[in-house]
Short mmCIF file of N, CA and C in Angstrom, two decimals:
data_model
loop_
_atom_site.label_atom_id
_atom_site.label_comp_id
_atom_site.label_asym_id
_atom_site.label_seq_id
_atom_site.Cartn_x
_atom_site.Cartn_y
_atom_site.Cartn_z
N UNK A 13 33.63 68.26 -5.04
CA UNK A 13 34.44 67.23 -5.60
C UNK A 13 35.76 67.96 -6.11
N UNK A 14 36.80 67.26 -5.96
CA UNK A 14 38.13 67.87 -6.38
C UNK A 14 38.27 67.77 -7.92
N UNK A 15 39.23 68.49 -8.44
CA UNK A 15 39.51 68.47 -9.86
C UNK A 15 39.88 67.02 -10.25
N UNK A 16 40.73 66.35 -9.40
CA UNK A 16 41.13 64.99 -9.60
C UNK A 16 39.92 64.08 -9.72
N UNK A 17 38.94 64.21 -8.79
CA UNK A 17 37.76 63.32 -8.82
C UNK A 17 36.90 63.57 -10.08
N UNK A 18 36.85 64.82 -10.52
CA UNK A 18 36.12 65.11 -11.75
C UNK A 18 36.81 64.53 -12.88
N UNK A 19 38.12 64.60 -12.94
CA UNK A 19 38.86 63.97 -14.07
C UNK A 19 38.72 62.50 -14.14
N UNK A 20 38.68 61.86 -13.00
CA UNK A 20 38.48 60.41 -13.03
C UNK A 20 37.03 60.07 -13.53
N UNK A 21 36.05 60.84 -13.11
CA UNK A 21 34.64 60.63 -13.63
C UNK A 21 34.56 60.86 -15.10
N UNK A 22 35.21 61.86 -15.60
CA UNK A 22 35.15 62.20 -17.04
C UNK A 22 35.89 61.08 -17.79
N UNK A 23 37.05 60.63 -17.33
CA UNK A 23 37.80 59.59 -18.00
C UNK A 23 37.00 58.26 -17.99
N UNK A 24 36.34 57.99 -16.89
CA UNK A 24 35.56 56.74 -16.74
C UNK A 24 34.43 56.81 -17.74
N UNK A 25 33.73 57.95 -17.78
CA UNK A 25 32.59 58.09 -18.73
C UNK A 25 33.05 57.95 -20.24
N UNK A 26 34.23 58.57 -20.44
CA UNK A 26 34.78 58.44 -21.83
C UNK A 26 35.09 57.01 -22.16
N UNK A 27 35.68 56.22 -21.26
CA UNK A 27 36.05 54.81 -21.54
C UNK A 27 34.78 54.05 -21.72
N UNK A 28 33.79 54.30 -20.87
CA UNK A 28 32.52 53.57 -20.95
C UNK A 28 31.83 53.85 -22.26
N UNK A 29 31.79 55.06 -22.76
CA UNK A 29 31.15 55.48 -24.01
C UNK A 29 31.90 54.86 -25.19
N UNK A 30 33.26 54.87 -25.14
CA UNK A 30 33.98 54.33 -26.27
C UNK A 30 33.79 52.83 -26.39
N UNK A 31 33.47 52.15 -25.27
CA UNK A 31 33.30 50.71 -25.37
C UNK A 31 31.87 50.30 -25.77
N UNK A 32 30.95 51.30 -25.68
CA UNK A 32 29.50 50.92 -25.90
C UNK A 32 29.24 50.47 -27.32
N UNK A 33 29.76 51.13 -28.39
CA UNK A 33 29.52 50.56 -29.74
C UNK A 33 30.05 49.09 -29.91
N UNK A 34 31.19 48.84 -29.43
CA UNK A 34 31.81 47.50 -29.54
C UNK A 34 30.89 46.52 -28.88
N UNK A 35 30.43 46.83 -27.62
CA UNK A 35 29.62 45.88 -26.92
C UNK A 35 28.29 45.74 -27.59
N UNK A 36 27.73 46.82 -28.12
CA UNK A 36 26.40 46.64 -28.85
C UNK A 36 26.65 45.78 -30.10
N UNK A 37 27.72 46.00 -30.84
CA UNK A 37 27.98 45.27 -32.01
C UNK A 37 28.13 43.77 -31.70
N UNK A 38 28.81 43.43 -30.63
CA UNK A 38 29.02 42.04 -30.22
C UNK A 38 27.72 41.34 -29.73
N UNK A 39 26.86 42.15 -29.20
CA UNK A 39 25.63 41.54 -28.73
C UNK A 39 24.45 41.50 -29.80
N UNK A 40 24.77 42.07 -30.96
CA UNK A 40 23.82 41.97 -32.11
C UNK A 40 23.52 40.55 -32.47
N UNK A 41 22.29 40.18 -32.65
CA UNK A 41 21.94 38.79 -32.98
C UNK A 41 21.97 38.63 -34.54
N UNK A 42 22.61 37.57 -34.92
CA UNK A 42 22.58 37.20 -36.37
C UNK A 42 21.53 36.11 -36.55
N UNK A 43 20.62 36.30 -37.48
CA UNK A 43 19.58 35.33 -37.72
C UNK A 43 20.07 34.27 -38.74
N UNK A 44 20.85 34.68 -39.72
CA UNK A 44 21.51 33.84 -40.67
C UNK A 44 22.88 34.30 -40.95
N UNK A 45 23.78 33.44 -41.39
CA UNK A 45 25.12 33.84 -41.62
C UNK A 45 25.30 34.31 -43.05
N UNK A 46 26.20 35.25 -43.19
CA UNK A 46 26.68 35.70 -44.51
C UNK A 46 28.20 35.58 -44.52
N UNK A 47 28.74 35.61 -45.71
CA UNK A 47 30.19 35.59 -45.86
C UNK A 47 30.78 36.72 -45.07
N UNK A 48 30.18 37.90 -45.07
CA UNK A 48 30.72 38.98 -44.28
C UNK A 48 30.71 38.69 -42.81
N UNK A 49 29.66 38.04 -42.28
CA UNK A 49 29.67 37.71 -40.82
C UNK A 49 30.78 36.76 -40.48
N UNK A 50 31.07 35.76 -41.31
CA UNK A 50 32.17 34.89 -41.16
C UNK A 50 33.45 35.57 -41.14
N UNK A 51 33.68 36.46 -42.10
CA UNK A 51 34.96 37.19 -42.22
C UNK A 51 35.14 38.12 -41.02
N UNK A 52 34.04 38.78 -40.55
CA UNK A 52 34.18 39.58 -39.33
C UNK A 52 34.62 38.70 -38.13
N UNK A 53 34.02 37.58 -37.98
CA UNK A 53 34.31 36.72 -36.86
C UNK A 53 35.78 36.14 -36.96
N UNK A 54 36.25 35.82 -38.18
CA UNK A 54 37.56 35.37 -38.34
C UNK A 54 38.53 36.52 -38.05
N UNK A 55 38.23 37.68 -38.58
CA UNK A 55 39.14 38.86 -38.36
C UNK A 55 39.20 39.21 -36.85
N UNK A 56 38.12 39.05 -36.15
CA UNK A 56 38.16 39.35 -34.66
C UNK A 56 38.99 38.30 -33.93
N UNK A 57 39.26 37.20 -34.59
CA UNK A 57 40.17 36.16 -34.04
C UNK A 57 41.64 36.25 -34.58
N UNK A 58 41.90 37.34 -35.25
CA UNK A 58 43.26 37.56 -35.87
C UNK A 58 43.53 36.45 -36.91
N UNK A 59 42.57 35.92 -37.54
CA UNK A 59 42.84 34.86 -38.58
C UNK A 59 42.98 35.57 -39.90
N UNK A 60 43.67 34.95 -40.82
CA UNK A 60 43.81 35.45 -42.21
C UNK A 60 43.09 34.41 -43.11
N UNK A 61 42.56 34.93 -44.23
CA UNK A 61 41.79 34.02 -45.04
C UNK A 61 41.92 34.42 -46.51
N UNK A 62 41.63 33.54 -47.39
CA UNK A 62 41.46 33.86 -48.83
C UNK A 62 40.43 32.89 -49.42
N UNK A 63 39.84 33.29 -50.55
CA UNK A 63 38.83 32.51 -51.15
C UNK A 63 39.47 31.25 -51.65
N UNK A 64 38.73 30.10 -51.52
CA UNK A 64 39.20 28.86 -52.12
C UNK A 64 39.00 28.92 -53.61
N UNK A 65 39.99 28.53 -54.42
CA UNK A 65 39.78 28.78 -55.91
C UNK A 65 38.82 27.85 -56.57
N UNK A 66 38.41 26.77 -55.88
CA UNK A 66 37.49 25.79 -56.56
C UNK A 66 36.10 25.81 -56.10
N UNK A 67 35.75 26.52 -55.01
CA UNK A 67 34.40 26.54 -54.48
C UNK A 67 34.16 27.80 -53.73
N UNK A 68 32.95 27.80 -53.01
CA UNK A 68 32.59 28.97 -52.24
C UNK A 68 33.22 29.03 -50.83
N UNK A 69 34.07 28.09 -50.46
CA UNK A 69 34.68 28.14 -49.21
C UNK A 69 35.87 29.07 -49.10
N UNK A 70 36.37 29.23 -47.89
CA UNK A 70 37.56 30.04 -47.77
C UNK A 70 38.64 29.28 -47.03
N UNK A 71 39.88 29.44 -47.36
CA UNK A 71 40.99 28.89 -46.61
C UNK A 71 41.40 29.88 -45.55
N UNK A 72 41.65 29.31 -44.34
CA UNK A 72 41.86 30.13 -43.13
C UNK A 72 43.18 29.73 -42.46
N UNK A 73 43.92 30.70 -42.03
CA UNK A 73 45.08 30.47 -41.17
C UNK A 73 44.81 31.17 -39.87
N UNK A 74 44.68 30.42 -38.78
CA UNK A 74 44.50 31.05 -37.51
C UNK A 74 45.74 31.61 -36.86
N UNK A 75 45.64 32.49 -35.98
CA UNK A 75 46.76 33.12 -35.36
C UNK A 75 47.69 32.14 -34.69
N UNK A 76 47.21 30.95 -34.29
CA UNK A 76 48.05 29.92 -33.74
C UNK A 76 48.74 29.08 -34.78
N UNK A 77 48.59 29.41 -36.06
CA UNK A 77 49.24 28.71 -37.19
C UNK A 77 48.45 27.58 -37.78
N UNK A 78 47.27 27.23 -37.23
CA UNK A 78 46.54 26.10 -37.76
C UNK A 78 45.76 26.56 -39.08
N UNK A 79 45.75 25.65 -40.04
CA UNK A 79 45.06 25.95 -41.30
C UNK A 79 43.76 25.22 -41.28
N UNK A 80 42.75 25.82 -41.86
CA UNK A 80 41.39 25.19 -41.91
C UNK A 80 40.70 25.67 -43.18
N UNK A 81 39.55 25.15 -43.47
CA UNK A 81 38.70 25.54 -44.52
C UNK A 81 37.36 25.78 -43.91
N UNK A 82 36.75 26.99 -44.24
CA UNK A 82 35.50 27.37 -43.66
C UNK A 82 34.44 27.53 -44.88
N UNK A 83 33.28 27.09 -44.53
CA UNK A 83 32.22 27.18 -45.50
C UNK A 83 30.83 27.49 -44.85
N UNK A 84 30.00 28.22 -45.51
CA UNK A 84 28.68 28.44 -45.09
C UNK A 84 27.83 27.37 -45.58
N UNK A 85 26.88 26.83 -44.74
CA UNK A 85 26.09 25.62 -45.07
C UNK A 85 24.63 26.00 -44.82
N UNK A 86 23.80 24.98 -45.29
CA UNK A 86 22.38 25.06 -45.12
C UNK A 86 21.79 26.46 -45.56
N UNK A 87 22.23 26.83 -46.77
CA UNK A 87 21.79 28.19 -47.28
C UNK A 87 20.53 28.05 -48.08
N UNK A 88 19.68 29.10 -47.95
CA UNK A 88 18.49 29.11 -48.77
C UNK A 88 18.83 29.27 -50.25
N UNK A 89 19.95 29.90 -50.56
CA UNK A 89 20.46 29.96 -51.94
C UNK A 89 21.94 29.68 -51.88
N UNK A 90 22.23 28.42 -52.19
CA UNK A 90 23.68 27.97 -52.11
C UNK A 90 24.57 28.57 -53.17
N UNK A 91 23.94 29.04 -54.28
CA UNK A 91 24.80 29.65 -55.38
C UNK A 91 25.38 31.01 -54.91
N UNK A 92 24.60 31.76 -54.18
CA UNK A 92 25.04 33.06 -53.76
C UNK A 92 25.30 33.18 -52.24
N UNK A 93 25.21 31.97 -51.56
CA UNK A 93 25.33 31.88 -50.13
C UNK A 93 24.50 32.92 -49.38
N UNK A 94 23.24 32.89 -49.63
CA UNK A 94 22.29 33.79 -48.96
C UNK A 94 21.49 33.07 -47.96
N UNK A 95 21.33 33.66 -46.75
CA UNK A 95 20.48 33.14 -45.68
C UNK A 95 20.98 31.79 -45.27
N UNK A 96 22.25 31.67 -44.87
CA UNK A 96 22.86 30.48 -44.46
C UNK A 96 22.66 30.21 -42.93
N UNK A 97 22.31 29.01 -42.56
CA UNK A 97 21.99 28.67 -41.21
C UNK A 97 23.15 27.96 -40.50
N UNK A 98 24.17 27.65 -41.20
CA UNK A 98 25.31 26.87 -40.63
C UNK A 98 26.68 27.40 -41.11
N UNK A 99 27.66 27.30 -40.25
CA UNK A 99 29.05 27.50 -40.57
C UNK A 99 29.87 26.27 -40.28
N UNK A 100 30.58 25.72 -41.19
CA UNK A 100 31.37 24.58 -41.02
C UNK A 100 32.82 24.98 -41.19
N UNK A 101 33.71 24.62 -40.18
CA UNK A 101 35.12 24.88 -40.30
C UNK A 101 35.81 23.59 -40.08
N UNK A 102 36.74 23.16 -40.99
CA UNK A 102 37.37 21.88 -40.93
C UNK A 102 38.89 22.10 -41.01
N UNK A 103 39.60 21.47 -40.06
CA UNK A 103 41.04 21.40 -40.04
C UNK A 103 41.43 19.95 -40.27
N UNK A 104 42.46 19.65 -41.05
CA UNK A 104 42.92 18.23 -41.26
C UNK A 104 44.37 18.17 -40.86
N UNK A 105 44.83 16.99 -40.41
CA UNK A 105 46.11 16.76 -39.89
C UNK A 105 46.55 15.39 -40.35
N UNK A 106 47.87 15.29 -40.37
CA UNK A 106 48.44 13.87 -40.54
C UNK A 106 48.73 13.40 -39.16
N UNK A 107 48.35 12.18 -38.80
CA UNK A 107 48.69 11.73 -37.49
C UNK A 107 50.17 11.58 -37.33
N UNK A 108 50.72 11.54 -36.13
CA UNK A 108 52.15 11.35 -35.94
C UNK A 108 52.57 9.98 -36.66
N UNK A 109 53.73 9.94 -37.29
CA UNK A 109 54.17 8.83 -38.09
C UNK A 109 54.19 7.53 -37.28
N UNK A 110 54.52 7.63 -36.01
CA UNK A 110 54.62 6.34 -35.24
C UNK A 110 53.31 5.99 -34.55
N UNK A 111 52.20 6.66 -34.93
CA UNK A 111 50.89 6.38 -34.27
C UNK A 111 50.25 5.21 -34.92
N UNK A 112 49.87 4.19 -34.15
CA UNK A 112 49.14 3.07 -34.65
C UNK A 112 47.68 3.45 -34.80
N UNK A 113 46.92 2.64 -35.49
CA UNK A 113 45.45 2.88 -35.60
C UNK A 113 44.81 2.96 -34.21
N UNK A 114 45.31 2.17 -33.24
CA UNK A 114 44.75 2.17 -31.92
C UNK A 114 45.13 3.52 -31.25
N UNK A 115 46.33 4.03 -31.43
CA UNK A 115 46.73 5.34 -30.87
C UNK A 115 45.86 6.39 -31.41
N UNK A 116 45.64 6.32 -32.75
CA UNK A 116 44.82 7.37 -33.35
C UNK A 116 43.37 7.35 -32.83
N UNK A 117 42.83 6.17 -32.70
CA UNK A 117 41.46 5.99 -32.14
C UNK A 117 41.44 6.53 -30.70
N UNK A 118 42.42 6.21 -29.97
CA UNK A 118 42.43 6.66 -28.55
C UNK A 118 42.54 8.17 -28.39
N UNK A 119 43.38 8.82 -29.36
CA UNK A 119 43.58 10.24 -29.24
C UNK A 119 42.32 10.94 -29.71
N UNK A 120 41.66 10.42 -30.78
CA UNK A 120 40.42 11.00 -31.22
C UNK A 120 39.30 10.93 -30.18
N UNK A 121 39.26 9.82 -29.51
CA UNK A 121 38.28 9.66 -28.45
C UNK A 121 38.54 10.61 -27.30
N UNK A 122 39.85 10.74 -26.93
CA UNK A 122 40.20 11.65 -25.84
C UNK A 122 39.86 13.09 -26.18
N UNK A 123 40.14 13.52 -27.44
CA UNK A 123 39.86 14.88 -27.89
C UNK A 123 38.30 15.09 -27.84
N UNK A 124 37.58 14.16 -28.36
CA UNK A 124 36.13 14.31 -28.37
C UNK A 124 35.51 14.34 -26.96
N UNK A 125 36.08 13.66 -26.07
CA UNK A 125 35.62 13.62 -24.67
C UNK A 125 35.98 14.92 -23.92
N UNK A 126 37.17 15.44 -24.20
CA UNK A 126 37.65 16.59 -23.39
C UNK A 126 37.41 17.91 -24.07
N UNK A 127 37.32 17.95 -25.37
CA UNK A 127 37.17 19.24 -26.08
C UNK A 127 35.79 19.31 -26.65
N UNK A 128 35.00 20.28 -26.16
CA UNK A 128 33.61 20.38 -26.62
C UNK A 128 33.36 21.32 -27.73
N UNK A 129 34.40 21.77 -28.29
CA UNK A 129 34.20 22.79 -29.40
C UNK A 129 34.42 22.24 -30.85
N UNK A 130 34.61 20.98 -30.95
CA UNK A 130 34.71 20.39 -32.29
C UNK A 130 34.50 18.87 -32.09
N UNK A 131 34.64 18.27 -33.26
CA UNK A 131 34.43 16.83 -33.38
C UNK A 131 35.61 16.34 -34.18
N UNK A 132 36.43 15.40 -33.62
CA UNK A 132 37.47 14.81 -34.36
C UNK A 132 37.07 13.46 -34.95
N UNK A 133 37.66 13.13 -36.09
CA UNK A 133 37.36 11.81 -36.69
C UNK A 133 38.39 11.55 -37.71
N UNK A 134 38.54 10.29 -38.20
CA UNK A 134 39.41 9.97 -39.25
C UNK A 134 38.49 9.75 -40.52
N UNK A 135 38.76 10.56 -41.50
CA UNK A 135 37.96 10.53 -42.71
C UNK A 135 38.18 9.29 -43.55
N UNK A 136 37.43 9.00 -44.57
CA UNK A 136 37.54 7.75 -45.31
C UNK A 136 38.98 7.63 -45.96
N UNK A 137 39.67 8.68 -46.21
CA UNK A 137 41.01 8.67 -46.83
C UNK A 137 42.10 8.48 -45.72
N UNK A 138 41.71 8.40 -44.43
CA UNK A 138 42.65 8.18 -43.34
C UNK A 138 43.20 9.51 -42.78
N UNK A 139 42.66 10.68 -43.18
CA UNK A 139 43.10 11.93 -42.60
C UNK A 139 42.45 12.24 -41.33
N UNK A 140 43.23 12.69 -40.42
CA UNK A 140 42.70 13.13 -39.11
C UNK A 140 42.03 14.48 -39.32
N UNK A 141 40.76 14.61 -39.00
CA UNK A 141 39.99 15.80 -39.25
C UNK A 141 39.34 16.27 -37.97
N UNK A 142 39.22 17.62 -37.83
CA UNK A 142 38.57 18.21 -36.68
C UNK A 142 37.65 19.27 -37.26
N UNK A 143 36.33 19.16 -36.94
CA UNK A 143 35.28 20.11 -37.48
C UNK A 143 34.52 20.72 -36.38
N UNK A 144 34.18 21.94 -36.64
CA UNK A 144 33.13 22.64 -35.84
C UNK A 144 32.01 22.97 -36.79
N UNK A 145 30.78 22.90 -36.25
CA UNK A 145 29.55 23.26 -37.04
C UNK A 145 28.80 24.15 -36.09
N UNK A 146 28.59 25.40 -36.56
CA UNK A 146 27.85 26.36 -35.69
C UNK A 146 26.63 26.72 -36.47
N UNK A 147 25.51 26.69 -35.71
CA UNK A 147 24.17 26.98 -36.34
C UNK A 147 23.65 28.38 -35.86
N UNK A 148 22.87 28.93 -36.68
CA UNK A 148 22.28 30.27 -36.32
C UNK A 148 20.78 30.11 -36.00
N UNK A 149 20.27 28.96 -36.12
CA UNK A 149 18.81 28.72 -35.88
C UNK A 149 18.38 29.44 -34.56
N UNK A 150 17.45 30.30 -34.65
CA UNK A 150 16.95 31.03 -33.45
C UNK A 150 17.82 32.29 -33.19
N UNK A 151 18.93 32.41 -33.86
CA UNK A 151 19.82 33.58 -33.72
C UNK A 151 20.99 33.23 -32.82
N UNK A 152 22.09 33.92 -33.07
CA UNK A 152 23.33 33.86 -32.31
C UNK A 152 23.99 35.24 -32.30
N UNK A 153 24.52 35.60 -31.14
CA UNK A 153 25.19 36.91 -31.11
C UNK A 153 26.55 36.86 -31.82
N UNK A 154 26.94 38.00 -32.33
CA UNK A 154 28.20 38.11 -33.04
C UNK A 154 29.36 37.63 -32.12
N UNK A 155 29.26 38.02 -30.87
CA UNK A 155 30.33 37.69 -29.88
C UNK A 155 30.38 36.14 -29.68
N UNK A 156 29.17 35.50 -29.53
CA UNK A 156 29.19 34.08 -29.37
C UNK A 156 29.67 33.40 -30.61
N UNK A 157 29.37 33.84 -31.71
CA UNK A 157 29.94 33.35 -33.02
C UNK A 157 31.48 33.38 -33.00
N UNK A 158 31.95 34.58 -32.71
CA UNK A 158 33.42 34.78 -32.68
C UNK A 158 34.05 33.87 -31.61
N UNK A 159 33.44 33.77 -30.47
CA UNK A 159 34.06 33.06 -29.35
C UNK A 159 34.08 31.48 -29.60
N UNK A 160 32.99 31.01 -30.29
CA UNK A 160 32.99 29.55 -30.60
C UNK A 160 34.14 29.25 -31.53
N UNK A 161 34.40 30.13 -32.55
CA UNK A 161 35.47 29.88 -33.46
C UNK A 161 36.75 29.96 -32.70
N UNK A 162 36.94 30.90 -31.79
CA UNK A 162 38.17 31.06 -31.04
C UNK A 162 38.44 29.81 -30.22
N UNK A 163 37.40 29.33 -29.48
CA UNK A 163 37.58 28.17 -28.62
C UNK A 163 37.93 26.95 -29.42
N UNK A 164 37.34 26.80 -30.59
CA UNK A 164 37.61 25.67 -31.47
C UNK A 164 39.10 25.73 -31.90
N UNK A 165 39.49 26.91 -32.38
CA UNK A 165 40.92 26.95 -32.86
C UNK A 165 41.86 26.72 -31.72
N UNK A 166 41.55 27.13 -30.52
CA UNK A 166 42.44 26.86 -29.36
C UNK A 166 42.39 25.32 -29.06
N UNK A 167 41.31 24.70 -29.23
CA UNK A 167 41.25 23.24 -28.98
C UNK A 167 42.13 22.53 -29.86
N UNK A 168 42.36 22.96 -31.11
CA UNK A 168 43.29 22.26 -32.04
C UNK A 168 44.64 22.12 -31.49
N UNK A 169 45.05 23.06 -30.72
CA UNK A 169 46.41 23.08 -30.14
C UNK A 169 46.61 21.85 -29.15
N UNK A 170 45.49 21.36 -28.63
CA UNK A 170 45.52 20.24 -27.70
C UNK A 170 45.48 18.87 -28.35
N UNK A 171 45.15 18.85 -29.60
CA UNK A 171 44.96 17.52 -30.24
C UNK A 171 46.18 16.60 -30.15
N UNK A 172 47.35 17.06 -30.48
CA UNK A 172 48.52 16.22 -30.50
C UNK A 172 48.92 15.80 -29.06
N UNK A 173 48.48 16.52 -28.10
CA UNK A 173 48.78 16.14 -26.72
C UNK A 173 48.08 14.84 -26.39
N UNK A 174 46.98 14.44 -27.05
CA UNK A 174 46.28 13.20 -26.75
C UNK A 174 47.04 12.05 -27.42
N UNK A 175 47.85 12.27 -28.36
CA UNK A 175 48.75 11.17 -28.90
C UNK A 175 49.80 10.90 -27.83
N UNK A 176 50.31 11.96 -27.18
CA UNK A 176 51.34 11.68 -26.13
C UNK A 176 50.77 10.85 -24.98
N UNK A 177 49.48 11.03 -24.63
CA UNK A 177 48.95 10.26 -23.59
C UNK A 177 48.55 8.83 -23.99
N UNK A 178 48.45 8.61 -25.36
CA UNK A 178 48.09 7.30 -25.85
C UNK A 178 49.34 6.37 -25.88
N UNK A 179 50.51 6.91 -25.85
CA UNK A 179 51.69 6.06 -25.93
C UNK A 179 52.10 5.39 -24.58
#
């Protein structure tokens, strides 16, 4: 084998070894969610967050500029957020000013039909809301947790496009 061939093998082995811990960490199964698990998943999506001043949730700003509120749910101890089986992330929006109730209903229906990573609805106050709920029942890998959050935040970018198609 030439020196060039040896160098390529050594470089390839080095790259493979340096990626091994990250792959192992991403494939680790989470049985229940903790605040740390949520923060790691948000950080892996280049999101910024801060504690909500009035409750145990956190305010999130995703890298695409969308704001949301994230909370751990279905916790065995809700006071200290221990052994939580659910993560809820909610983004709220004002519908376009010229959107009629029928336009809003059509856009929400189109979003729910085409985007499988969240659920859109109009809340009782008339606010357009999009939520994702992720469960850990039976375990979820860290990478799957991160990816579900990423896909949901990307789906938010498509929401206003459904108003364009309703007109």
